[in-house]
PDB file of C-alpha atoms in Angstrom:
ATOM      1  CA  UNK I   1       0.000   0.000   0.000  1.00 88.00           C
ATOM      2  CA  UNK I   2       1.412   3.488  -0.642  1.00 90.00           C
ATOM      3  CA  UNK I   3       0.638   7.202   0.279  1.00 91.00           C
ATOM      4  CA  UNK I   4      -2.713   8.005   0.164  1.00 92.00           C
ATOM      5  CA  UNK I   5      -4.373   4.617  -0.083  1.00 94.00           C
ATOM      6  CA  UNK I   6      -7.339   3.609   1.743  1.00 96.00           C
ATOM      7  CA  UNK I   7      -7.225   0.282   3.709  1.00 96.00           C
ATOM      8  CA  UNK I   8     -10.808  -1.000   4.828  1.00 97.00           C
ATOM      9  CA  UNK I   9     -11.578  -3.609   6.890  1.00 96.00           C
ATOM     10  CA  UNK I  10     -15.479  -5.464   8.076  1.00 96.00           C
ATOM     11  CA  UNK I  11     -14.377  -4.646  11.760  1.00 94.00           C
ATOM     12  CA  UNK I  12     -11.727  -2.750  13.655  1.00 94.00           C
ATOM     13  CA  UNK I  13     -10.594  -6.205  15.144  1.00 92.00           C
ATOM     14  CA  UNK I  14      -9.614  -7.619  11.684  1.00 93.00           C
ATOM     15  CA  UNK I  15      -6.219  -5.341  12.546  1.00 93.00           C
ATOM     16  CA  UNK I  16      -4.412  -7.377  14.396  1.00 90.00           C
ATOM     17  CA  UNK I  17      -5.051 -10.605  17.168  1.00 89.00           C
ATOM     18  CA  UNK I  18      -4.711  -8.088  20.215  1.00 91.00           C
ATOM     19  CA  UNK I  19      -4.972  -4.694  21.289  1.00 92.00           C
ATOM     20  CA  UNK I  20      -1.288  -4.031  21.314  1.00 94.00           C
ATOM     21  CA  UNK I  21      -0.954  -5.491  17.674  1.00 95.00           C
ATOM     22  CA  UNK I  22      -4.175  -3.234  16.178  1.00 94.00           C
ATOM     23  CA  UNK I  23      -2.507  -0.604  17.899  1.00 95.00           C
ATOM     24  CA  UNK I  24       1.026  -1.331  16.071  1.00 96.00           C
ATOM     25  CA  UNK I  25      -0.852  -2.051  12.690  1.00 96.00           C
ATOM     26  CA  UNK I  26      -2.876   1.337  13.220  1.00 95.00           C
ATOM     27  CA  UNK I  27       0.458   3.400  14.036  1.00 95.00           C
ATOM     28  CA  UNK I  28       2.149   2.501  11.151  1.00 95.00           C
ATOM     29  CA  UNK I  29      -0.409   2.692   8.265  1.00 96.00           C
ATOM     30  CA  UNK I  30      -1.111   6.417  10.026  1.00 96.00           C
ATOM     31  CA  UNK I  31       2.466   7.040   9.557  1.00 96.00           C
ATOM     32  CA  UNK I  32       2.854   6.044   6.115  1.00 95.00           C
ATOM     33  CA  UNK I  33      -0.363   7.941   5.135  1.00 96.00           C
ATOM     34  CA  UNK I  34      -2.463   5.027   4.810  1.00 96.00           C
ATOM     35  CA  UNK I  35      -6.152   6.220   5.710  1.00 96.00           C
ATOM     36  CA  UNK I  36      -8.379   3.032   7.689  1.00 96.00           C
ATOM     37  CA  UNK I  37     -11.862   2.549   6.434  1.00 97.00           C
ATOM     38  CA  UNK I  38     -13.803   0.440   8.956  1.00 96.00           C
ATOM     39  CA  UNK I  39     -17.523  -0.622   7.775  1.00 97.00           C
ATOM     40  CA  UNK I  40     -18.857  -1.942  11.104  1.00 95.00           C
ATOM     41  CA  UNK I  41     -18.718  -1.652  14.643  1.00 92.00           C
ATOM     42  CA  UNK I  42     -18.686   1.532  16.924  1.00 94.00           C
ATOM     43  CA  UNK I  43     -15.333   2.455  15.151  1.00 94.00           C
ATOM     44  CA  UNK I  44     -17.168   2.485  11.728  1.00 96.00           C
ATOM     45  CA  UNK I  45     -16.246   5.475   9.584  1.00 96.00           C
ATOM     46  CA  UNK I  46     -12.655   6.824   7.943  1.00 96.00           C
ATOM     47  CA  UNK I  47      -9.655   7.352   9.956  1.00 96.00           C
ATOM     48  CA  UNK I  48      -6.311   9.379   8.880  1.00 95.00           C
ATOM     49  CA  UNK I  49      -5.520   9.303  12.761  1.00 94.00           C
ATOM     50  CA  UNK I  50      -5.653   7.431  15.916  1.00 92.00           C
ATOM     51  CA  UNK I  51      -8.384   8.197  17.973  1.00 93.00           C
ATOM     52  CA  UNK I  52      -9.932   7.486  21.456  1.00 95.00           C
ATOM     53  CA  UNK I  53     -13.108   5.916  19.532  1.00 94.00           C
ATOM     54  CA  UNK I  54     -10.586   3.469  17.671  1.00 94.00           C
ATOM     55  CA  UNK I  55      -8.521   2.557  20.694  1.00 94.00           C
ATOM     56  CA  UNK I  56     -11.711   1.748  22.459  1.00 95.00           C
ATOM     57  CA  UNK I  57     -12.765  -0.843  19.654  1.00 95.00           C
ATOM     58  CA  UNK I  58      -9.961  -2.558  19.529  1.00 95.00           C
ATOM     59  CA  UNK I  59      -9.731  -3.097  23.653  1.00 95.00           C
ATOM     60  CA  UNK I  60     -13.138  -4.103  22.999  1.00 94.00           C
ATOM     61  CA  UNK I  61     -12.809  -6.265  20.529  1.00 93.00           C
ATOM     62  CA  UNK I  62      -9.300  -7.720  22.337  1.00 94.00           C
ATOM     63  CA  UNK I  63     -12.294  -8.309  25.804  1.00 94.00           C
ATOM     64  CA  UNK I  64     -14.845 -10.181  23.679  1.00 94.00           C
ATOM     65  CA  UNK I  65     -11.901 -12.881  21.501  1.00 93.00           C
ATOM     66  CA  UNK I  66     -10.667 -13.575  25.380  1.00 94.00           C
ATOM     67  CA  UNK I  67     -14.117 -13.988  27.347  1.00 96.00           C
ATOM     68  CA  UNK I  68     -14.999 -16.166  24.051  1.00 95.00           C
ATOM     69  CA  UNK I  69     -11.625 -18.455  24.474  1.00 95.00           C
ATOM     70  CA  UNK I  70     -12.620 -18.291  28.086  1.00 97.00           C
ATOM     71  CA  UNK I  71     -16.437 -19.488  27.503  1.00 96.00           C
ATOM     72  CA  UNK I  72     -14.894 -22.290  24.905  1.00 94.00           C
ATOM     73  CA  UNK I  73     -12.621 -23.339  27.457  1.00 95.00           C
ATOM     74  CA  UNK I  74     -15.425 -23.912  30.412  1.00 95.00           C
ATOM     75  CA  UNK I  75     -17.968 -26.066  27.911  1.00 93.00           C
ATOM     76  CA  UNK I  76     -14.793 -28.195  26.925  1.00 92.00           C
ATOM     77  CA  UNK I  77     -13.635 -28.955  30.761  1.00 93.00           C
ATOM     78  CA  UNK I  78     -17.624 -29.590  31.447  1.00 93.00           C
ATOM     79  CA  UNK I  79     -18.284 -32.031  28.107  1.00 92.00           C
ATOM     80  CA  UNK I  80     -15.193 -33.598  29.693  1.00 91.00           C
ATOM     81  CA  UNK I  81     -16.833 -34.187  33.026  1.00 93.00           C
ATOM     82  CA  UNK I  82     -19.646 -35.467  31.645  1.00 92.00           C
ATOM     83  CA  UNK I  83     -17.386 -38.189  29.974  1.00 90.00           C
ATOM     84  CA  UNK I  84     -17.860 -36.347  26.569  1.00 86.00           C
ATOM     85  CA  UNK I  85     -14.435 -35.815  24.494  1.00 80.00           C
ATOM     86  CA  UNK I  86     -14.251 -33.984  21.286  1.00 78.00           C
ATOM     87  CA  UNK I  87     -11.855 -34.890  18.152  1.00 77.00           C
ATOM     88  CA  UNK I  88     -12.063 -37.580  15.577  1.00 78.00           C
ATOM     89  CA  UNK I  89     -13.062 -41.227  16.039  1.00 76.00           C
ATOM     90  CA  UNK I  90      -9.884 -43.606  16.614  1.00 72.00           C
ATOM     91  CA  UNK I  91      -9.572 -45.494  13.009  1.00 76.00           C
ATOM     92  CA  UNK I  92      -8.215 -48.259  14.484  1.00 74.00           C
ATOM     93  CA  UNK I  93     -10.685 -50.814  16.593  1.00 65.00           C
ATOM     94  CA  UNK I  94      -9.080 -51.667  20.269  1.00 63.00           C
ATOM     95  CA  UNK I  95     -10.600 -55.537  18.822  1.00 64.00           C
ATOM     96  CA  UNK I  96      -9.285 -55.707  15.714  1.00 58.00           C
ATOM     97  CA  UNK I  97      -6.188 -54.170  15.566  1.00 57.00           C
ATOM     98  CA  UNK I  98      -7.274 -53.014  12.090  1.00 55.00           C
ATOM     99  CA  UNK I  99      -8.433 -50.075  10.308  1.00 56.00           C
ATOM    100  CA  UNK I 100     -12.271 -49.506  10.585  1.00 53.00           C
ATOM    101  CA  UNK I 101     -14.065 -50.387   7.035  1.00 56.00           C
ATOM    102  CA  UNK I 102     -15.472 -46.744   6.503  1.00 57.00           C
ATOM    103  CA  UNK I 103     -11.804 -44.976   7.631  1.00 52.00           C
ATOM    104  CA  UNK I 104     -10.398 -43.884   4.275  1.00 49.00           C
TER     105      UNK I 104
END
């Protein structure tokens, strides 16, 4: 991208996988006169600058991926207790010793 182009993204959070990152991503597209179009979210609009309302949406959006990892986390430790456990079905039968007809 050069001087004067416009990078847009769905959602501020598309920037980079944590606050700090957006932040870094932000900072240097500002500083090489690269303008941030964001479509959705409370940060929607044009930006040639950093600004409080952009710094907010990423800390936002940096709260919601880690209470969603944390929410993951909790349903995968309670399937577990409950004797559930996720992943693929073993191709090979404790029985047999062989590979299961329908594993190709």
């Amino acid at each position: 991208m050069r001087d004067g182009d416009t990078l847009t993204v769905q959602e501020v959070d598309r920037l980079g996988r944590n606050l700090l990152e957006g932040l870094i991503v932000l900072n240097d597209l500002f500083q090489r006169g690269i303008a941030v179009k964001v479509l959705e979210g409370i940060a929607a609009g044009e930006h040639t600058e950093r600004s409080l309302i952009l710094d907010l949406a990423l800390a936002l959006s940096e709260d919601r991926r880690r209470d969603i990892v944390r929410k993951t986390k909790n349903g995968l430790e309670a399937a577990r207790r409950r004797g559930r456990v996720g992943g693929r079905r073993p191709v090979v039968g404790p029985a047999l010793g062989s590979v299961s007809p329908d594993a190709k």
